[in-house]
XYZ file of C-alpha atoms in Angstrom:
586
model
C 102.654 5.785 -23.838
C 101.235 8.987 -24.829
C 101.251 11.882 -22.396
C 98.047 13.907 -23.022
C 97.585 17.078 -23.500
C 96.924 19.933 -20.957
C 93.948 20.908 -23.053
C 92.400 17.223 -22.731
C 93.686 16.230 -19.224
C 91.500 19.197 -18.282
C 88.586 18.095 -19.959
C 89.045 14.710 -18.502
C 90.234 15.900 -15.003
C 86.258 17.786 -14.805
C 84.695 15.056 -16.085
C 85.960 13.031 -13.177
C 85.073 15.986 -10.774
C 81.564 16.090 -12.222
C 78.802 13.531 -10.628
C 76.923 11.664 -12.836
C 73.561 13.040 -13.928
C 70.659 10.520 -12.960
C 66.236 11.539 -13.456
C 64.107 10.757 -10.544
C 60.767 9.354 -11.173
C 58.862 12.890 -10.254
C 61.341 14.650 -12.722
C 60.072 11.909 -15.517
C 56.924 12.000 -14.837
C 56.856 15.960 -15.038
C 58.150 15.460 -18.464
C 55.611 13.274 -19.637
C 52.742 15.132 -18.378
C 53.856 18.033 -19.471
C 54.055 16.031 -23.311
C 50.937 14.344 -22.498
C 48.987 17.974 -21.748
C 50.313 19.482 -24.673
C 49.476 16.447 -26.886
C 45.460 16.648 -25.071
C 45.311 20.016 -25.727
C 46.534 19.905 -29.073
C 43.697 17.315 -29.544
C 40.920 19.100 -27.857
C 41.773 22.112 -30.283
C 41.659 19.696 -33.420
C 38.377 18.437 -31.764
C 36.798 21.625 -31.182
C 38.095 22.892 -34.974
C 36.066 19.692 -36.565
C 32.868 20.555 -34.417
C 32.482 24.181 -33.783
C 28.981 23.705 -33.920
C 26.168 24.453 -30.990
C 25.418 20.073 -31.582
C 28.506 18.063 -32.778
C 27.798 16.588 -36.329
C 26.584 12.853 -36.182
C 24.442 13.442 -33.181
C 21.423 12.064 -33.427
C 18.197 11.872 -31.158
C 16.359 8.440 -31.209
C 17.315 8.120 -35.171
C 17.088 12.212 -35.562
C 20.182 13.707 -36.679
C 20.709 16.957 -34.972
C 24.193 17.059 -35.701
C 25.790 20.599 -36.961
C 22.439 22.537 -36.251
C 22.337 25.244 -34.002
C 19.626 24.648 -30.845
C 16.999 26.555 -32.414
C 17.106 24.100 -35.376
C 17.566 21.017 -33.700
C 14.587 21.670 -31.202
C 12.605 22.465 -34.521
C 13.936 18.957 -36.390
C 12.829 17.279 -32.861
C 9.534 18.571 -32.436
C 9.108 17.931 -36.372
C 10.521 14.203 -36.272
C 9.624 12.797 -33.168
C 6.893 15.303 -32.079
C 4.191 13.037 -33.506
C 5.663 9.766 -31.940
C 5.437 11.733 -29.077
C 2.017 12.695 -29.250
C 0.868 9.052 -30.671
C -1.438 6.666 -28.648
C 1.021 4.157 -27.156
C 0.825 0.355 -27.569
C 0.759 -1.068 -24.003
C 0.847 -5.209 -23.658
C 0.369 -6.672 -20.205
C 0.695 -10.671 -20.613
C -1.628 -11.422 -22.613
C -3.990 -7.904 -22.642
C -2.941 -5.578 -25.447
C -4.591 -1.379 -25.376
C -3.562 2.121 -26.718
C -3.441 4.965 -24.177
C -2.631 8.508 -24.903
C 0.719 9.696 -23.629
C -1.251 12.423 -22.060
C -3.485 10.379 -20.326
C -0.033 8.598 -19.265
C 1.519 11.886 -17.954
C 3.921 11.353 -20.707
C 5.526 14.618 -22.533
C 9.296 14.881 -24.488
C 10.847 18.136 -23.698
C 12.872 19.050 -26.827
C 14.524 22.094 -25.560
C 16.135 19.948 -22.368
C 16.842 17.218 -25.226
C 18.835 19.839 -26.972
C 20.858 20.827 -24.564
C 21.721 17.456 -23.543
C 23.019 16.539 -26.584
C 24.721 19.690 -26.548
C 26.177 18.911 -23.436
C 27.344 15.579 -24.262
C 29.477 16.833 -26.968
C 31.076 19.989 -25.439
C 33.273 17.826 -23.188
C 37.161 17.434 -23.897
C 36.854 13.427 -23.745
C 33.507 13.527 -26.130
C 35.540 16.212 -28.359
C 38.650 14.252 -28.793
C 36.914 10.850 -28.528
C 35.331 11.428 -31.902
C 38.577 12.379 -33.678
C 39.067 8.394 -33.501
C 35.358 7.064 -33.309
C 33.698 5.534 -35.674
C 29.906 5.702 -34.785
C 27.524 8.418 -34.471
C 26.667 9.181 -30.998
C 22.663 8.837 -29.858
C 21.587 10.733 -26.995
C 18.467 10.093 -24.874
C 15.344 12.202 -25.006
C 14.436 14.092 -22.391
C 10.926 12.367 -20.786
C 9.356 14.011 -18.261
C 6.562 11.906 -16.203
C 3.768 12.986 -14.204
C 3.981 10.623 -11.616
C 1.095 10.854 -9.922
C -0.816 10.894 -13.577
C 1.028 7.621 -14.799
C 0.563 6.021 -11.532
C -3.708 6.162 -11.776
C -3.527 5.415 -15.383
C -1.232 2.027 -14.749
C -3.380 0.726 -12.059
C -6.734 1.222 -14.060
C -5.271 -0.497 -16.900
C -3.578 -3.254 -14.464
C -6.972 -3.919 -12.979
C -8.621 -4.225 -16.566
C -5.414 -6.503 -17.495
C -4.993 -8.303 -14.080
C -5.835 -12.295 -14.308
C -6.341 -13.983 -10.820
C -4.518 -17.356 -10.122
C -6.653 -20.192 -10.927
C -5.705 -23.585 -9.983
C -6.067 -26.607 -11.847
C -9.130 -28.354 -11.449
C -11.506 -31.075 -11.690
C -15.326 -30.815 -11.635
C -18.281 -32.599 -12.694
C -21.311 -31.844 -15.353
C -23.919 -34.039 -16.041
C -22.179 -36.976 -14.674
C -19.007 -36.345 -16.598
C -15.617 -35.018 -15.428
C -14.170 -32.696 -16.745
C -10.830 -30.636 -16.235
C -10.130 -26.913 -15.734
C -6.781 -25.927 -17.142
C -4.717 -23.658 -14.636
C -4.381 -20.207 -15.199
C -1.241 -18.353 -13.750
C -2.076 -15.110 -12.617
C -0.324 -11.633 -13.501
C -0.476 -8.508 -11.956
C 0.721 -5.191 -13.425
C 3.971 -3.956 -11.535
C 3.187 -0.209 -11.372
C 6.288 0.767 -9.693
C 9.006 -0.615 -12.172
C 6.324 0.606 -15.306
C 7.268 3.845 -14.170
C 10.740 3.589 -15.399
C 10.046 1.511 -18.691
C 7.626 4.256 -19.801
C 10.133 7.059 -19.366
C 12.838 4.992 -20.859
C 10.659 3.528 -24.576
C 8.970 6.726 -25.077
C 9.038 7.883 -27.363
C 8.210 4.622 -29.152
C 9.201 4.635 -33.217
C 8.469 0.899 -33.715
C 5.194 -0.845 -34.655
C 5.173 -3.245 -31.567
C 3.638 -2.436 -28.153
C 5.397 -1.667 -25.376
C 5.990 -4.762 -22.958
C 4.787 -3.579 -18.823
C 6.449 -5.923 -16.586
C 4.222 -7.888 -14.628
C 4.246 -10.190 -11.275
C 3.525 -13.727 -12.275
C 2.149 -16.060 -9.689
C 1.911 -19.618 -10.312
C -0.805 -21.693 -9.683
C -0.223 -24.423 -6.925
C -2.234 -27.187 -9.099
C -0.821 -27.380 -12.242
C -1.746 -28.870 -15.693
C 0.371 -32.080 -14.928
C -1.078 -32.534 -12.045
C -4.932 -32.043 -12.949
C -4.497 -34.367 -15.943
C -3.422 -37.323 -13.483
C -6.191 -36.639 -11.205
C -8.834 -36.776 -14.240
C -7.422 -39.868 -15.315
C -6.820 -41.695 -12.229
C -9.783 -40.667 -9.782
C -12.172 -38.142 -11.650
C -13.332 -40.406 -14.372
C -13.071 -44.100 -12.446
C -15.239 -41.971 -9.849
C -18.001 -41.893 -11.947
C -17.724 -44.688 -14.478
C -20.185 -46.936 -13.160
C -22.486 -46.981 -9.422
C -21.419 -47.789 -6.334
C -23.359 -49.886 -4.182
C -23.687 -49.543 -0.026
C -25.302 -52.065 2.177
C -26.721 -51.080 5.382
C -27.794 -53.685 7.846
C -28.460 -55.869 5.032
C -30.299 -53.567 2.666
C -29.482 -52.269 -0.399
C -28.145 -48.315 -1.425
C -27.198 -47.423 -4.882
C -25.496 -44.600 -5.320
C -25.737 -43.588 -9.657
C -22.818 -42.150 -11.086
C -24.879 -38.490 -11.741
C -25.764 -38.600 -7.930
C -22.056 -39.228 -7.061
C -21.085 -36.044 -9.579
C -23.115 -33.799 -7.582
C -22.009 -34.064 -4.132
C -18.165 -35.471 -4.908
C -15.327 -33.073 -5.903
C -11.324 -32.934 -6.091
C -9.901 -30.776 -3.741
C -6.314 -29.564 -3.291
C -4.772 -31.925 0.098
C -2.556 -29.503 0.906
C 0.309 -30.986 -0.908
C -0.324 -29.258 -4.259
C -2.081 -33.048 -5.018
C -6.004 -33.232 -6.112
C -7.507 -35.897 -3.677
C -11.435 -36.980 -4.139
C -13.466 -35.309 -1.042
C -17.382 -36.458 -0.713
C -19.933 -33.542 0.714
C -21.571 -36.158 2.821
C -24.179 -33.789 4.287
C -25.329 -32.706 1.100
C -25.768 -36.334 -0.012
C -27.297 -37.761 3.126
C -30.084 -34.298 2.298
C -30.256 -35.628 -1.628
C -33.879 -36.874 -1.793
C -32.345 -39.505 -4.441
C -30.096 -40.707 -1.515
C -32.393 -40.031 1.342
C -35.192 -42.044 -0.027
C -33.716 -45.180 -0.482
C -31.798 -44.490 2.986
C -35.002 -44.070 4.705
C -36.373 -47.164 3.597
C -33.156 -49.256 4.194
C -32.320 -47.527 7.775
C -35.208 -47.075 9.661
C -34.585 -42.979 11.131
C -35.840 -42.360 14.627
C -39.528 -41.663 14.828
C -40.116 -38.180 16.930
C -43.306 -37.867 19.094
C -46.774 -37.396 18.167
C -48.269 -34.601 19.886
C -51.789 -33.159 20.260
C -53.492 -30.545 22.249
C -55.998 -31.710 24.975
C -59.199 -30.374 25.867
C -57.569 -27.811 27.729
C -55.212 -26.302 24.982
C -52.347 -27.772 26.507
C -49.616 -30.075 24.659
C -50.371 -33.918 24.825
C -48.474 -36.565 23.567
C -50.655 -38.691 21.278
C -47.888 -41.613 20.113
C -44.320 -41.479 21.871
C -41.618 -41.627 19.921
C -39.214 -44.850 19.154
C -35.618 -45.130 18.121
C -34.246 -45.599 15.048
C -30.515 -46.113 13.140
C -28.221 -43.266 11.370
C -25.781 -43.212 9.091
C -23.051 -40.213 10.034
C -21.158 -38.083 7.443
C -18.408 -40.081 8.744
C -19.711 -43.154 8.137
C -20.481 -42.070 4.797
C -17.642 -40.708 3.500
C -15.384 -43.875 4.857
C -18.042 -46.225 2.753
C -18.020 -44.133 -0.706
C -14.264 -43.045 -1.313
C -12.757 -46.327 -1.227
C -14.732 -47.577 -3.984
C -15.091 -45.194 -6.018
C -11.249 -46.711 -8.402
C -12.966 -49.785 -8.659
C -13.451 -51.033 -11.439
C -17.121 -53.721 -11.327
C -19.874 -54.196 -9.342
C -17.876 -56.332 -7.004
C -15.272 -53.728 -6.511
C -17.774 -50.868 -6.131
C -19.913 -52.789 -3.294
C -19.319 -52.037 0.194
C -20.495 -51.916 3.525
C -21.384 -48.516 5.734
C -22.009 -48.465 9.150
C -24.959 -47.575 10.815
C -25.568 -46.627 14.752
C -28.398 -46.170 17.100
C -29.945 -43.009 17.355
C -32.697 -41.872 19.956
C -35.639 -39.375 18.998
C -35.119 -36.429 20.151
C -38.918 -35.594 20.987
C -40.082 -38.054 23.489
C -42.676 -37.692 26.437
C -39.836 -36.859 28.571
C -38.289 -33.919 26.354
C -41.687 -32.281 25.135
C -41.811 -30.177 28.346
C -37.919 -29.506 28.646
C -37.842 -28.347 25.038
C -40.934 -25.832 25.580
C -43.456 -27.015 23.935
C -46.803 -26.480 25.919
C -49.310 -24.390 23.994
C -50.287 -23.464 20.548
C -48.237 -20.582 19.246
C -50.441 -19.970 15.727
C -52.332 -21.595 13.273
C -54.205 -20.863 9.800
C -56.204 -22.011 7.651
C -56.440 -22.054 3.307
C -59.077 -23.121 1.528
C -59.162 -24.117 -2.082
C -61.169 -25.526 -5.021
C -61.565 -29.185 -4.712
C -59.421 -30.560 -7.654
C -57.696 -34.471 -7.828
C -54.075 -33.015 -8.029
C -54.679 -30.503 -5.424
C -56.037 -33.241 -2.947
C -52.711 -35.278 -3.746
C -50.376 -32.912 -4.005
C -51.701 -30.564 -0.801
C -52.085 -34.331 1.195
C -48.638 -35.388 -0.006
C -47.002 -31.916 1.575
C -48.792 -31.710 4.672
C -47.774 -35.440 5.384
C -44.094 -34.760 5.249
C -44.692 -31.527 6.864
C -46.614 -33.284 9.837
C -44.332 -33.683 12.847
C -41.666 -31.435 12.055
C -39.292 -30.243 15.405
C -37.113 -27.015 15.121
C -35.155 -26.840 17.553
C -34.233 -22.821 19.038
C -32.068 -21.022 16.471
C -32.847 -23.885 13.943
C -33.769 -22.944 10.566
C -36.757 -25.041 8.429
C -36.870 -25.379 4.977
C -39.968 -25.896 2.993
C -37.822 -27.580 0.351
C -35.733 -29.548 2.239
C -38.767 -31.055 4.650
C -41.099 -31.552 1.016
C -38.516 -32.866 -1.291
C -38.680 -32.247 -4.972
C -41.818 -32.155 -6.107
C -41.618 -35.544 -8.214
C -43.646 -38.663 -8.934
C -41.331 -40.433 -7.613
C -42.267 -38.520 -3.879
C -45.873 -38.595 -4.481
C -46.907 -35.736 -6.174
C -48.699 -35.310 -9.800
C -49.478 -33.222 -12.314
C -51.207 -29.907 -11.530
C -51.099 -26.101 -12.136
C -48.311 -23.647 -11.682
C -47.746 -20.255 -12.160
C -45.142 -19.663 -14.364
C -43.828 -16.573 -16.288
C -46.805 -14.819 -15.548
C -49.450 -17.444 -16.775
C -50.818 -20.966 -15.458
C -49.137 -24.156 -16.983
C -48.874 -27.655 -16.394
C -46.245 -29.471 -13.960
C -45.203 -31.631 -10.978
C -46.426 -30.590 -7.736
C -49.018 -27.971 -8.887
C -50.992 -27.296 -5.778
C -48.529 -27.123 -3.504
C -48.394 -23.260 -2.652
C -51.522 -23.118 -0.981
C -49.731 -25.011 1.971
C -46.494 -22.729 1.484
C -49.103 -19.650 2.138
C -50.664 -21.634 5.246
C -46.715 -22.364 6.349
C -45.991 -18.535 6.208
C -49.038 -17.230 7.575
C -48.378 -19.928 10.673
C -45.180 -18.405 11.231
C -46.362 -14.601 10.770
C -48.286 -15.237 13.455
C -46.153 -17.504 15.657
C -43.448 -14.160 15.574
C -40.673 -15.877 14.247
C -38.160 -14.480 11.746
C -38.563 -14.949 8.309
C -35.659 -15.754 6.086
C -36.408 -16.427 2.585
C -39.502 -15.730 0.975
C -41.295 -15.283 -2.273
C -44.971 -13.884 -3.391
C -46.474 -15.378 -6.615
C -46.077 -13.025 -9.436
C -49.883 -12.215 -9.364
C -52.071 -11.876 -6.982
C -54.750 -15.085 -6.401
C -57.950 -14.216 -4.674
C -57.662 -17.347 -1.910
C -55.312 -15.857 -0.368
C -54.697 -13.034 1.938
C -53.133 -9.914 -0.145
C -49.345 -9.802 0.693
C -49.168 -12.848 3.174
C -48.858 -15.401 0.749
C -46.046 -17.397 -0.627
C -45.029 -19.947 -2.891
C -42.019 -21.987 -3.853
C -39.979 -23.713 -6.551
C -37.344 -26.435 -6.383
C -33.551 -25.002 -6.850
C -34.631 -21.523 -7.571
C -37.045 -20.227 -4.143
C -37.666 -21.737 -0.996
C -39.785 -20.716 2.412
C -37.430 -20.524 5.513
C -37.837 -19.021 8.851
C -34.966 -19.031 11.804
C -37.087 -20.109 15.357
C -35.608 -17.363 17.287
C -38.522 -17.677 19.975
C -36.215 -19.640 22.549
C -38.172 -22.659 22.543
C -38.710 -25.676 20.351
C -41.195 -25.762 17.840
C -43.162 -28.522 16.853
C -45.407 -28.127 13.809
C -48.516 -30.074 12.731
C -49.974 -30.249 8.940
C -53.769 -31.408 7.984
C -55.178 -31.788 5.105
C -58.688 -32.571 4.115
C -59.899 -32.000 0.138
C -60.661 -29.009 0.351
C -58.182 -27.419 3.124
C -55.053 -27.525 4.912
C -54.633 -26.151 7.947
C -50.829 -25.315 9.647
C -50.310 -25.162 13.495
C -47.476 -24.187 15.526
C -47.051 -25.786 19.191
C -44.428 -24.079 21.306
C -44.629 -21.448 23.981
C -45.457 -17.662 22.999
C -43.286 -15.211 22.991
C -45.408 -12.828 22.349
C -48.985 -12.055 23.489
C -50.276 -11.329 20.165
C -49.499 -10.376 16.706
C -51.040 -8.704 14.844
C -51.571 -7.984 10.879
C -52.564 -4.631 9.716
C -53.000 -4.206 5.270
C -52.466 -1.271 3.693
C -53.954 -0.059 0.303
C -53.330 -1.261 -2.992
C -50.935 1.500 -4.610
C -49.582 2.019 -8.320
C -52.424 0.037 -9.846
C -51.705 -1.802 -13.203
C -53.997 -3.050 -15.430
C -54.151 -6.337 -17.313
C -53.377 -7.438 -21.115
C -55.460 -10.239 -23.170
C -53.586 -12.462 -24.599
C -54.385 -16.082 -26.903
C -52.782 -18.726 -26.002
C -52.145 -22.456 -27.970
C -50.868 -25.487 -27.383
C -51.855 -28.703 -24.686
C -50.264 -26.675 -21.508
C -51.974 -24.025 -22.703
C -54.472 -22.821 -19.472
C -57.503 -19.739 -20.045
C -56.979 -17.397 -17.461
C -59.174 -14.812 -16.175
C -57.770 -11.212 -15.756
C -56.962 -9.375 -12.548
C -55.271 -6.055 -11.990
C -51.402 -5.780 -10.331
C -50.619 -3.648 -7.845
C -48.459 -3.130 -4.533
C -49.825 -3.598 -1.107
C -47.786 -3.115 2.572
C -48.568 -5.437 5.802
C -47.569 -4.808 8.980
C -46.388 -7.636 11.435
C -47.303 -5.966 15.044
C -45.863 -7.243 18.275
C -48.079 -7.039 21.131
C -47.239 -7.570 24.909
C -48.997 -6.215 28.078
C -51.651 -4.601 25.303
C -48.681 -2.058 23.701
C -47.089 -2.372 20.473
C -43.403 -3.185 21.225
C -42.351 -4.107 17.517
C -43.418 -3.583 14.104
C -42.203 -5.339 10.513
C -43.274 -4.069 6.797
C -43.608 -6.683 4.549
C -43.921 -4.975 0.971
C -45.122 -6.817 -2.198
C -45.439 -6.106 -5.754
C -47.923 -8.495 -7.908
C -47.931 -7.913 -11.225
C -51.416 -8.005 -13.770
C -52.885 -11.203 -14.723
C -53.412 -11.661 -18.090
C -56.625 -12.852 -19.829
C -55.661 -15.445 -21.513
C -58.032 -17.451 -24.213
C -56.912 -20.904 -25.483
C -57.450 -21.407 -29.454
């Protein structure tokens, strides 16, 4: 073998000495950052050589390019470009309600300069310098909006409430005899609070379509689904044909139009349409009532009378009678009302016995011992006025109201129909006479009011003919039409009251038997005030009636309370009549 030499067995001798070198992680790491911040640097400076400019080239605004300008000139390109968007009415939608509203009136404004410097901002940065060396786009910055909060805020909730639906639910009702169904309507309601934002963030708005608002959306609970099942199934079978009831033995129809009035489909709780029946209402329908009272017998109150002494008598006690109860009623009608024939739609209702409640034993626990008030009209003897005035005062005759009861002139009367006994006679209607049902039948509304004028009780609906008629005492008179006026008073004396009606053919005369609450009252008639005089007019045709001409004016009574001789209450009762016409038939 070889021998080295001295020269190399050196060499080797301190390579053996020598440890080997080895790089800890810190050492490499070091390295690299110090390559990897040279390399960043490197391309920030590149960067920053391609985009010296105030706003890096490609930058653009909402479509605008500001890129390479200087502020000055983008601000101007902005306010030039998208100054008029800015200014533009904005298309709002809101479901289904589309408007314009001024940004203005929005508290809507685009600040340029603070848009500038945004975008100036946004490409200063090393990472938005370098980052376009290798990007490909053109970056769009957001417009600066500023919002008057408090402005937007009132605007948004006038045009929510003008934009606002309510829930409806899905429906059923009746017209004419017919069913019919009410779609469903699902109700929105502008969301103000998140509007805020979307306004801020679409404006300005470049594009021909309005500007979507959110909205809360509340669904109805009876949906289309479920209000074409209950038109099918129990809406229209409801009223396809009559349904019959039997009372001890006796015969009640009940017509499909009579059924439409008083039934509807109501919502059971379930989000389900079930048929309900307003029983009251129909047991108070003259067309149901009649028949009623002629099948089932009602209880018969007590006659009374006063004596020779002015004191209460009873003249023909009182006798017992049957009922049928809303109860009763209802558990009779739904049932049949899916049938489908007369056999099928036939069915029995139960009746019970009912005791009057005015008998000689009650007349002197209920208060009635003396005559509270009475008047007296008198009229022109005419046929229809006999019949009609008769007709009135006989269902009228006998009436109890009890304490806090109310009494209806209209419900006690009935409609004023053939079929309940009245004819053909004259009204009063838009200002001039005319031919109709029941034509007569004011003169005992006036005698009703004036009998409770004086009786002190509290009136609560009332109604003057139009113009004055001479009969009758100025501003204490009253008459009434079916569905559109009645005459009601509340008895808020404390006691029953029990009225009595006679006619004659040529008067009727109204009396009120209770016990006084008052000593006297008292009527005290002011002056006629803004005086009006009449037209002339010519009239034509067979309800064509002459008319003789009277001025209109306005006249004030007082209702005075007297007890122990002093005044201790006072009402005004103010009424305007307007000028009768002369009118001459050609």
């Amino acid at each position: 073998m070889r021998r080295a030499s001295r020269k190399d067995t050196g060499a080797a001798a301190a390579n053996r000495a020598a440890p080997a070198r080895r790089w800890s992680a810190p050492v490499v790491a070091g390295v690299a950052g110090g390559a990897a911040a040279l390399g960043f640097g490197g391309l920030y400076a590149a960067g920053l050589l391609l985009t010296g400019e105030e706003v890096a080239s490609g930058t653009k605004v909402r479509g605008v390019d500001i890129g390479g300008l200087s502020r000055a000139e983008a601000g101007r390109r902005l306010d030039r470009e998208l100054g008029p968007a800015a200014a533009a009415p904005l298309g709002l939608r809101v479901g289904d309600h589309a408007e314009q509203a001024e940004p203005a009136a929005l508290g809507l404004s685009l600040d340029t300069a603070a848009t500038v410097a945004r975008a100036a901002r946004s490409g200063s940065g090393p990472v938005s310098v370098i980052g376009r060396l290798f990007a490909s786009g053109d970056p769009d910055v957001r417009p600066v909006i500023r919002l008057d909060e408090e402005k937007a805020r009132a605007a948004l909730e006038g045009i929510g409430e003008k934009a606002g639906r309510e829930v409806r639910e899905g429906a059923v009702t009746f017209e004419k005899g017919k069913a019919k169904a009410v779609p469903p309507v699902t109700g929105t309601a502008l969301d103000v609070d998140r509007s805020l934002g979307v306004l801020r963030e679409a404006h300005p708005r470049t594009g021909g379509d309005p500007l979507d608002l959110p909205v809360h959306r509340t669904q109805p609970r009876i949906g289309q689904q479920e209000t074409d099942r209950a038109l099918k199934e129990l809406a229209e079978p409801a009223v396809s044909a009559p349904v019959t009831l039997t009372a001890d033995g006796e015969r009640i129809p009940v017509g499909p139009a009579l059924l439409a009035r008083h039934l509807s489909l109501k919502d059971d709780g379930s989000g389900r349409l079930a048929p309900a029946l307003d029983a009251k209402a129909l047991l108070a329908d003259p067309a149901f009532a009649d028949p009623l009272r002629r099948a089932v017998p009602r209880p018969a109150e007590a006659k009374l009378r006063l004596d020779g002494s002015g004191q209460v008598a009873v003249a023909e006690e009182g006798r017992a009678g049957r009922q049928i109860t809303e109860q009763a009623l209802t558990a009779a009608v739904l049932p049949l009302l899916k049938g489908s024939g007369p056999a099928a739609r036939t069915g029995e209702v139960a009746t019970e016995p009912v005791r009057p409640r005015l008998t000689r034993d009650t007349v002197r626990q209920l208060g009635i011992k003396e005559k509270t008030s009475s008047f007296t009209v008198r009229f022109e003897p005419a046929a229809y006025r006999t019949t009609n005035i008769g007709r009135a005062a006989e269902l009228i005759d006998g009436s109890l109201v009890l304490p806090d009861e109310t009494w209806s002139f209209n419900r006690t009367v009935g409609e004023r129909t053939k079929e309940n006994g009245f004819v053909d006679g004259l009204i009063i209607n838009n200002g001039r006479y005319e031919k109709a049902s029941g034509g007569g039948v004011s003169a005992v509304a006036t005698t009703v009011f004036n009998a409770m004028f004086f009786a002190g009780v509290k009136p609560v609906e009332y109604g003057a003919h139009s113009f004055y008629i001479e009969r009758y005492p100025e501003g204490r008179e009253a008459t009434v039409a079916w569905g559109s006026l009645d005459l009601r008073f509340a008895n808020d004396s404390g006691k029953a009251l029990y009225i009595q009606a006679e006619a004659t053919d040529t008067s009727i005369t109204i009396t009120f038997l209770g016990t006084k609450r008052y000593e006297e009252i008292r009527a005290i008639q002011g002056p006629r005030t803004n005086v009006e005089q009449p037209a002339t007019r010519t009239g034509s045709g067979p309800t064509c009636e002459p008319q003789s001409p009277l001025e209109g004016f306005d006249v004030s009574v007082d209702r005075v309370f007297v007890q122990g001789g002093q005044e201790v209450k006072r009402e005004t009762m103010k009424t305007r009549y307007t000028p009768r016409d002369s009118i001459t038939c050609g």
